[in-house]
Each structure stands twice: as C-alpha cells, then as structure tokens.
PDB file of C-alpha atoms and ligand atoms in Angstrom:
ATOM      1  CA  UNK A1453      96.556  72.261 119.493  1.00  0.00           C
ATOM      2  CA  UNK A1454      95.848  75.282 117.872  1.00  0.00           C
ATOM      3  CA  UNK A1455      97.853  75.982 114.517  1.00  0.00           C
ATOM      4  CA  UNK A1456      99.199  79.327 113.732  1.00  0.00           C
ATOM      5  CA  UNK A1457      97.175  80.884 110.861  1.00  0.00           C
ATOM      6  CA  UNK A1458      99.651  81.280 107.675  1.00  0.00           C
ATOM      7  CA  UNK A1459      98.035  84.595 106.826  1.00  0.00           C
ATOM      8  CA  UNK A1460      98.128  87.288 109.434  1.00  0.00           C
ATOM      9  CA  UNK A1461      95.148  88.336 111.173  1.00  0.00           C
ATOM     10  CA  UNK A1462      93.236  91.477 109.442  1.00  0.00           C
ATOM     11  CA  UNK A1463      93.990  93.882 112.339  1.00  0.00           C
ATOM     12  CA  UNK A1464      97.844  93.202 111.941  1.00  0.00           C
ATOM     13  CA  UNK A1465     100.088  95.034 109.348  1.00  0.00           C
ATOM     14  CA  UNK A1466     100.625  93.114 106.121  1.00  0.00           C
ATOM     15  CA  UNK A1467     104.134  92.121 105.907  1.00  0.00           C
ATOM     16  CA  UNK A1468     106.149  91.987 102.488  1.00  0.00           C
ATOM     17  CA  UNK A1469     109.523  90.775 101.987  1.00  0.00           C
ATOM     18  CA  UNK A1470     111.330  92.155  98.810  1.00  0.00           C
ATOM     19  CA  UNK A1471     114.145  90.188  97.416  1.00  0.00           C
ATOM     20  CA  UNK A1472     116.752  91.704  94.967  1.00  0.00           C
ATOM     21  CA  UNK A1473     118.795  89.175  92.780  1.00  0.00           C
ATOM     22  CA  UNK A1474     122.447  89.234  91.692  1.00  0.00           C
ATOM     23  CA  UNK A1475     124.121  92.498  90.568  1.00  0.00           C
ATOM     24  CA  UNK A1476     121.112  94.582  91.730  1.00  0.00           C
ATOM     25  CA  UNK A1477     123.376  96.194  94.416  1.00  0.00           C
ATOM     26  CA  UNK A1478     125.123  97.997  91.439  1.00  0.00           C
ATOM     27  CA  UNK A1479     121.937  99.688  90.398  1.00  0.00           C
ATOM     28  CA  UNK A1480     122.679 103.426  89.634  1.00  0.00           C
ATOM     29  CA  UNK A1481     126.410 103.068  89.631  1.00  0.00           C
ATOM     30  CA  UNK A1482     126.869 100.894  86.133  1.00  0.00           C
ATOM     31  CA  UNK A1483     124.773 100.177  83.156  1.00  0.00           C
ATOM     32  CA  UNK A1484     122.754 103.293  83.690  1.00  0.00           C
ATOM     33  CA  UNK A1485     121.469 103.730  80.128  1.00  0.00           C
ATOM     34  CA  UNK A1486     119.888 100.157  80.818  1.00  0.00           C
ATOM     35  CA  UNK A1487     118.949 100.235  84.442  1.00  0.00           C
ATOM     36  CA  UNK A1488     118.728 103.840  85.102  1.00  0.00           C
ATOM     37  CA  UNK A1489     120.402 106.260  87.725  1.00  0.00           C
ATOM     38  CA  UNK A1490     118.270 105.302  90.790  1.00  0.00           C
ATOM     39  CA  UNK A1491     120.388 103.164  93.383  1.00  0.00           C
ATOM     40  CA  UNK A1492     118.949 100.382  95.424  1.00  0.00           C
ATOM     41  CA  UNK A1493     119.226 102.489  98.570  1.00  0.00           C
ATOM     42  CA  UNK A1494     116.953 105.135  96.735  1.00  0.00           C
ATOM     43  CA  UNK A1495     114.399 102.382  95.930  1.00  0.00           C
ATOM     44  CA  UNK A1496     114.432 101.052  99.150  1.00  0.00           C
ATOM     45  CA  UNK A1497     113.724 104.442 100.538  1.00  0.00           C
ATOM     46  CA  UNK A1498     110.742 104.805  98.347  1.00  0.00           C
ATOM     47  CA  UNK A1499     109.441 101.634  99.421  1.00  0.00           C
ATOM     48  CA  UNK A1500     109.866 102.653 102.870  1.00  0.00           C
ATOM     49  CA  UNK A1501     107.657 105.542 102.092  1.00  0.00           C
ATOM     50  CA  UNK A1502     105.182 103.610 100.312  1.00  0.00           C
ATOM     51  CA  UNK A1503     104.941 101.326 103.367  1.00  0.00           C
ATOM     52  CA  UNK A1504     104.389 103.965 105.891  1.00  0.00           C
ATOM     53  CA  UNK A1505     101.725 105.511 103.433  1.00  0.00           C
ATOM     54  CA  UNK A1506     100.079 101.963 103.213  1.00  0.00           C
ATOM     55  CA  UNK A1507     100.362 100.917 106.814  1.00  0.00           C
ATOM     56  CA  UNK A1508     102.204  98.084 105.862  1.00  0.00           C
ATOM     57  CA  UNK A1509     105.682  96.356 106.744  1.00  0.00           C
ATOM     58  CA  UNK A1510     108.263  96.235 103.738  1.00  0.00           C
ATOM     59  CA  UNK A1511     111.660  94.302 104.574  1.00  0.00           C
ATOM     60  CA  UNK A1512     113.971  94.745 101.512  1.00  0.00           C
ATOM     61  CA  UNK A1513     117.057  92.377 100.996  1.00  0.00           C
ATOM     62  CA  UNK A1514     119.649  91.831  98.112  1.00  0.00           C
ATOM     63  CA  UNK A1515     121.917  88.610  97.444  1.00  0.00           C
ATOM     64  CA  UNK A1516     124.307  87.886  95.043  1.00  0.00           C
ATOM     65  CA  UNK A1517     123.758  84.227  95.945  1.00  0.00           C
ATOM     66  CA  UNK A1518     121.092  81.885  94.801  1.00  0.00           C
ATOM     67  CA  UNK A1519     121.279  79.626  97.896  1.00  0.00           C
ATOM     68  CA  UNK A1520     120.648  82.789 100.054  1.00  0.00           C
ATOM     69  CA  UNK A1521     117.775  83.958  98.194  1.00  0.00           C
ATOM     70  CA  UNK A1522     116.280  80.213  98.491  1.00  0.00           C
ATOM     71  CA  UNK A1523     117.050  80.362 102.256  1.00  0.00           C
ATOM     72  CA  UNK A1524     115.358  83.759 102.582  1.00  0.00           C
ATOM     73  CA  UNK A1525     112.343  82.406 100.460  1.00  0.00           C
ATOM     74  CA  UNK A1526     111.895  79.457 102.950  1.00  0.00           C
ATOM     75  CA  UNK A1527     112.405  81.346 106.007  1.00  0.00           C
ATOM     76  CA  UNK A1528     109.898  83.773 104.900  1.00  0.00           C
ATOM     77  CA  UNK A1529     106.910  81.024 105.577  1.00  0.00           C
ATOM     78  CA  UNK A1530     104.877  82.413 108.576  1.00  0.00           C
ATOM     79  CA  UNK A1531     107.141  85.821 108.655  1.00  0.00           C
ATOM     80  CA  UNK A1532     105.678  87.473 105.544  1.00  0.00           C
ATOM     81  CA  UNK A1533     102.306  87.731 104.112  1.00  0.00           C
ATOM     82  CA  UNK A1534     103.692  88.068 100.470  1.00  0.00           C
ATOM     83  CA  UNK A1535     106.858  88.053  98.543  1.00  0.00           C
ATOM     84  CA  UNK A1536     108.027  90.869  95.866  1.00  0.00           C
ATOM     85  CA  UNK A1537     111.060  89.540  93.941  1.00  0.00           C
ATOM     86  CA  UNK A1538     113.257  90.543  91.042  1.00  0.00           C
ATOM     87  CA  UNK A1539     115.527  87.451  90.497  1.00  0.00           C
ATOM     88  CA  UNK A1540     117.756  89.247  88.091  1.00  0.00           C
ATOM     89  CA  UNK A1541     119.641  86.702  86.362  1.00  0.00           C
ATOM     90  CA  UNK A1542     118.480  83.665  88.232  1.00  0.00           C
ATOM     91  CA  UNK A1543     114.909  84.741  86.687  1.00  0.00           C
ATOM     92  CA  UNK A1544     116.220  82.754  83.494  1.00  0.00           C
ATOM     93  CA  UNK A1545     117.935  79.706  85.199  1.00  0.00           C
ATOM     94  CA  UNK A1546     116.983  79.129  88.532  1.00  0.00           C
ATOM     95  CA  UNK A1547     114.687  76.070  89.330  1.00  0.00           C
ATOM     96  CA  UNK A1548     115.516  76.248  92.881  1.00  0.00           C
ATOM     97  CA  UNK A1549     114.269  79.729  93.307  1.00  0.00           C
ATOM     98  CA  UNK A1550     111.211  78.637  91.561  1.00  0.00           C
ATOM     99  CA  UNK A1551     110.730  75.385  93.546  1.00  0.00           C
ATOM    100  CA  UNK A1552     111.126  77.663  96.820  1.00  0.00           C
ATOM    101  CA  UNK A1553     108.540  79.770  95.911  1.00  0.00           C
ATOM    102  CA  UNK A1554     106.124  76.960  95.249  1.00  0.00           C
ATOM    103  CA  UNK A1555     106.968  75.303  98.430  1.00  0.00           C
ATOM    104  CA  UNK A1556     106.464  78.187 100.724  1.00  0.00           C
ATOM    105  CA  UNK A1557     103.079  78.833  99.191  1.00  0.00           C
ATOM    106  CA  UNK A1558     103.307  82.862  99.935  1.00  0.00           C
ATOM    107  CA  UNK A1559     101.681  84.997  97.165  1.00  0.00           C
ATOM    108  CA  UNK A1560     104.896  86.178  94.792  1.00  0.00           C
ATOM    109  CA  UNK A1561     104.849  89.212  92.584  1.00  0.00           C
ATOM    110  CA  UNK A1562     107.854  89.180  89.975  1.00  0.00           C
ATOM    111  CA  UNK A1563     109.326  92.282  89.126  1.00  0.00           C
ATOM    112  CA  UNK A1564     111.838  93.457  86.626  1.00  0.00           C
ATOM    113  CA  UNK A1565     113.187  96.816  85.888  1.00  0.00           C
ATOM    114  CA  UNK A1566     113.116  96.458  82.175  1.00  0.00           C
ATOM    115  CA  UNK A1567     110.539  94.853  79.739  1.00  0.00           C
ATOM    116  CA  UNK A1568     112.294  91.083  79.598  1.00  0.00           C
ATOM    117  CA  UNK A1569     109.778  90.049  77.016  1.00  0.00           C
ATOM    118  CA  UNK A1570     111.289  92.857  74.561  1.00  0.00           C
ATOM    119  CA  UNK A1571     114.910  91.920  75.294  1.00  0.00           C
ATOM    120  CA  UNK A1572     117.062  88.953  74.073  1.00  0.00           C
ATOM    121  CA  UNK A1573     115.381  85.725  73.867  1.00  0.00           C
ATOM    122  CA  UNK A1574     117.257  84.200  76.730  1.00  0.00           C
ATOM    123  CA  UNK A1575     115.666  86.856  78.941  1.00  0.00           C
ATOM    124  CA  UNK A1576     112.091  86.103  77.685  1.00  0.00           C
ATOM    125  CA  UNK A1577     111.623  82.853  79.624  1.00  0.00           C
ATOM    126  CA  UNK A1578     111.266  83.215  83.504  1.00  0.00           C
ATOM    127  CA  UNK A1579     111.391  80.088  85.753  1.00  0.00           C
ATOM    128  CA  UNK A1580     109.621  82.183  88.377  1.00  0.00           C
ATOM    129  CA  UNK A1581     106.606  83.570  86.375  1.00  0.00           C
ATOM    130  CA  UNK A1582     104.672  80.060  86.611  1.00  0.00           C
ATOM    131  CA  UNK A1583     104.615  80.278  90.441  1.00  0.00           C
ATOM    132  CA  UNK A1584     103.965  84.228  90.734  1.00  0.00           C
ATOM    133  CA  UNK A1585     100.679  85.682  91.086  1.00  0.00           C
ATOM    134  CA  UNK A1586     101.805  88.028  88.457  1.00  0.00           C
ATOM    135  CA  UNK A1587     104.654  90.043  86.766  1.00  0.00           C
ATOM    136  CA  UNK A1588     105.577  93.636  86.386  1.00  0.00           C
ATOM    137  CA  UNK A1589     108.203  94.519  83.942  1.00  0.00           C
ATOM    138  CA  UNK A1590     109.329  97.549  82.094  1.00  0.00           C
ATOM    139  CA  UNK A1591     108.523 100.255  84.446  1.00  0.00           C
ATOM    140  CA  UNK A1592     111.944 100.783  86.326  1.00  0.00           C
ATOM    141  CA  UNK A1593     112.099 101.466  90.105  1.00  0.00           C
ATOM    142  CA  UNK A1594     108.355 102.175  89.924  1.00  0.00           C
ATOM    143  CA  UNK A1595     107.914  98.491  89.336  1.00  0.00           C
ATOM    144  CA  UNK A1596     108.838  97.601  92.872  1.00  0.00           C
ATOM    145  CA  UNK A1597     106.021 100.271  94.082  1.00  0.00           C
ATOM    146  CA  UNK A1598     103.533  98.512  91.978  1.00  0.00           C
ATOM    147  CA  UNK A1599     104.656  95.130  92.926  1.00  0.00           C
ATOM    148  CA  UNK A1600     104.052  96.075  96.592  1.00  0.00           C
ATOM    149  CA  UNK A1601     100.925  97.474  95.904  1.00  0.00           C
ATOM    150  CA  UNK A1602      99.539  94.401  93.807  1.00  0.00           C
ATOM    151  CA  UNK A1603     100.939  92.133  96.614  1.00  0.00           C
ATOM    152  CA  UNK A1604      99.141  93.929  99.135  1.00  0.00           C
ATOM    153  CA  UNK A1605      95.791  94.046  97.212  1.00  0.00           C
ATOM    154  CA  UNK A1606      96.238  90.403  96.532  1.00  0.00           C
ATOM    155  CA  UNK A1607      96.620  89.598 100.177  1.00  0.00           C
ATOM    156  CA  UNK A1608      93.781  91.810 101.490  1.00  0.00           C
ATOM    157  CA  UNK A1609      91.335  90.260  98.684  1.00  0.00           C
ATOM    158  CA  UNK A1610      92.448  86.606  99.838  1.00  0.00           C
ATOM    159  CA  UNK A1611      91.605  87.584 103.438  1.00  0.00           C
ATOM    160  CA  UNK A1612      88.351  89.377 102.638  1.00  0.00           C
ATOM    161  CA  UNK A1613      87.272  86.225 100.681  1.00  0.00           C
ATOM    162  CA  UNK A1614      88.437  83.926 103.471  1.00  0.00           C
ATOM    163  CA  UNK A1615      86.263  85.754 105.982  1.00  0.00           C
ATOM    164  CA  UNK A1616      83.257  85.667 103.908  1.00  0.00           C
TER     165      UNK A1616
HETATM  166  O1  CA2 B1139     115.276  94.007  84.245  1.00  0.00           O
HETATM  167  C1  CA2 B1139     115.426  93.411  85.236  1.00  0.00           C
HETATM  168  O2  CA2 B1139     114.896  93.854  86.368  1.00  0.00           O
HETATM  169  C2  CA2 B1139     116.219  92.151  85.413  1.00  0.00           C
HETATM  170  O3  CA2 B1139     115.787  91.266  86.294  1.00  0.00           O
HETATM  171  C3  CA2 B1139     117.830  92.620  85.637  1.00  0.00           C
HETATM  172  C4  CA2 B1139     118.823  91.497  85.532  1.00  0.00           C
HETATM  173  C5  CA2 B1139     118.647  90.858  84.311  1.00  0.00           C
HETATM  174  O4  CA2 B1139     119.539  89.778  84.225  1.00  0.00           O
HETATM  175  C6  CA2 B1139     117.428  90.493  83.882  1.00  0.00           C
HETATM  176  O5  CA2 B1139     117.333  89.620  82.666  1.00  0.00           O
HETATM  177  C7  CA2 B1139     116.209  91.504  83.826  1.00  0.00           C
HETATM  178  C8  CA2 B1139     120.320  92.262  85.720  1.00  0.00           C
HETATM  179  C9  CA2 B1139     120.435  92.771  86.870  1.00  0.00           C
HETATM  180  C10 CA2 B1139     121.802  93.206  87.076  1.00  0.00           C
HETATM  181  O6  CA2 B1139     121.514  94.836  87.637  1.00  0.00           O
HETATM  182  C11 CA2 B1139     122.548  95.716  87.212  1.00  0.00           C
HETATM  183  C12 CA2 B1139     122.462  96.744  87.506  1.00  0.00           C
HETATM  184  C13 CA2 B1139     123.395  97.747  87.295  1.00  0.00           C
HETATM  185  C14 CA2 B1139     124.550  97.356  86.679  1.00  0.00           C
HETATM  186  C15 CA2 B1139     124.636  96.249  86.281  1.00  0.00           C
HETATM  187  C16 CA2 B1139     123.735  95.293  86.641  1.00  0.00           C
END
C-alpha cells in the first residue's frame, strides 16, 4: 500500500501553521511598552500578505490553553509542512508542548516578540528551543514574518536535498 508522503510534493503550496500561545490575543491592547501596539489581527493580515507574495498557505491560531496547543500540534501531522510558534508563557514551562513538537517531527520555528535572553532569568530558558530548527526573538511582529520565511526556506531546502 502506498504511504502518504510527510512532505507535500514540490508542486503544491507549502503549508505553514502559525500558533500563538496564551495572552497573545491581548497584543496591542495592553502592555504596549513591552509588546508594542500591533494587534494579533494586524499581524495576521501581514502574514496573509506575505503568504500571497510567497505563494504559500499560512493558517494562524491562538489559544490560552496548553492542551489545545498540544492537540493542534499533533493534528498538524500530514496537514502542514512547518510550524511557527510563539508559545508565550508556555515557552518556559511546557514539556507537553516540547514533547508534541518532537513527536510530530514537523520542522518548527520558535518566535518571540521580545528578546527573551535579555529579560528575566526565568524567560531565558525555553523548553521548545531544543526541538525547534531555530529561534527568532526580539524583532517584534516582524519576527513572525521572518519565522515564516525561515520555515519555508528550511522546507524547500529539505525538499531539494531529498530529490537529489
Ligand atoms: O516575547 C514574547 O513573544 C513572549 O513569548 C511573550 C510572552 C512571554 O511570557 C514570553 O516570556 C515572551 C507573553 C505574552 C503575553 O502577551 C501579552 C500581550 C499584550 C498584553 C499582555 C500580554
């Protein structure tokens, strides 16, 4: 029986799932001096424009619930080629999110609005970093666009290496 390829064929559009963790629904409305004035809706519009330009598919979801994020990561298997995630507060606490990313084996880029390495000690540890292909931190909302580009480049490179 033919098995379904885990990487979508080169001719089809790359599919990237963007996940936003707890409290990121408040972006642009609270703590503006730290997290900026751009709302999540505005970031989603910027990501949609990039997706159009790059001929890729981007789906964006936010949850305040750890289990929901874990379920979405699990369900991404065979549906998405890459994940871009800002796990927010769960970055520093969630072995469950780390385990889900490791289990699905989908290349994952970690994004943070702020430079977590220049903040409090407890924010300097990320449980996700060790299972991510890379991390982008400190560039505000542009980090999501950089994350999508990095994820797309990573998948394209993996595809071209696999076809050689
Ligand atoms: O810098 C980031 O992107 C963070 O992931 C943001 C998290 C924080 O816990 C991480 O250490 C770093 C916090 C997200 C909370 O977002 C808010 C946005 C507006 C108002 C209040 C919170």
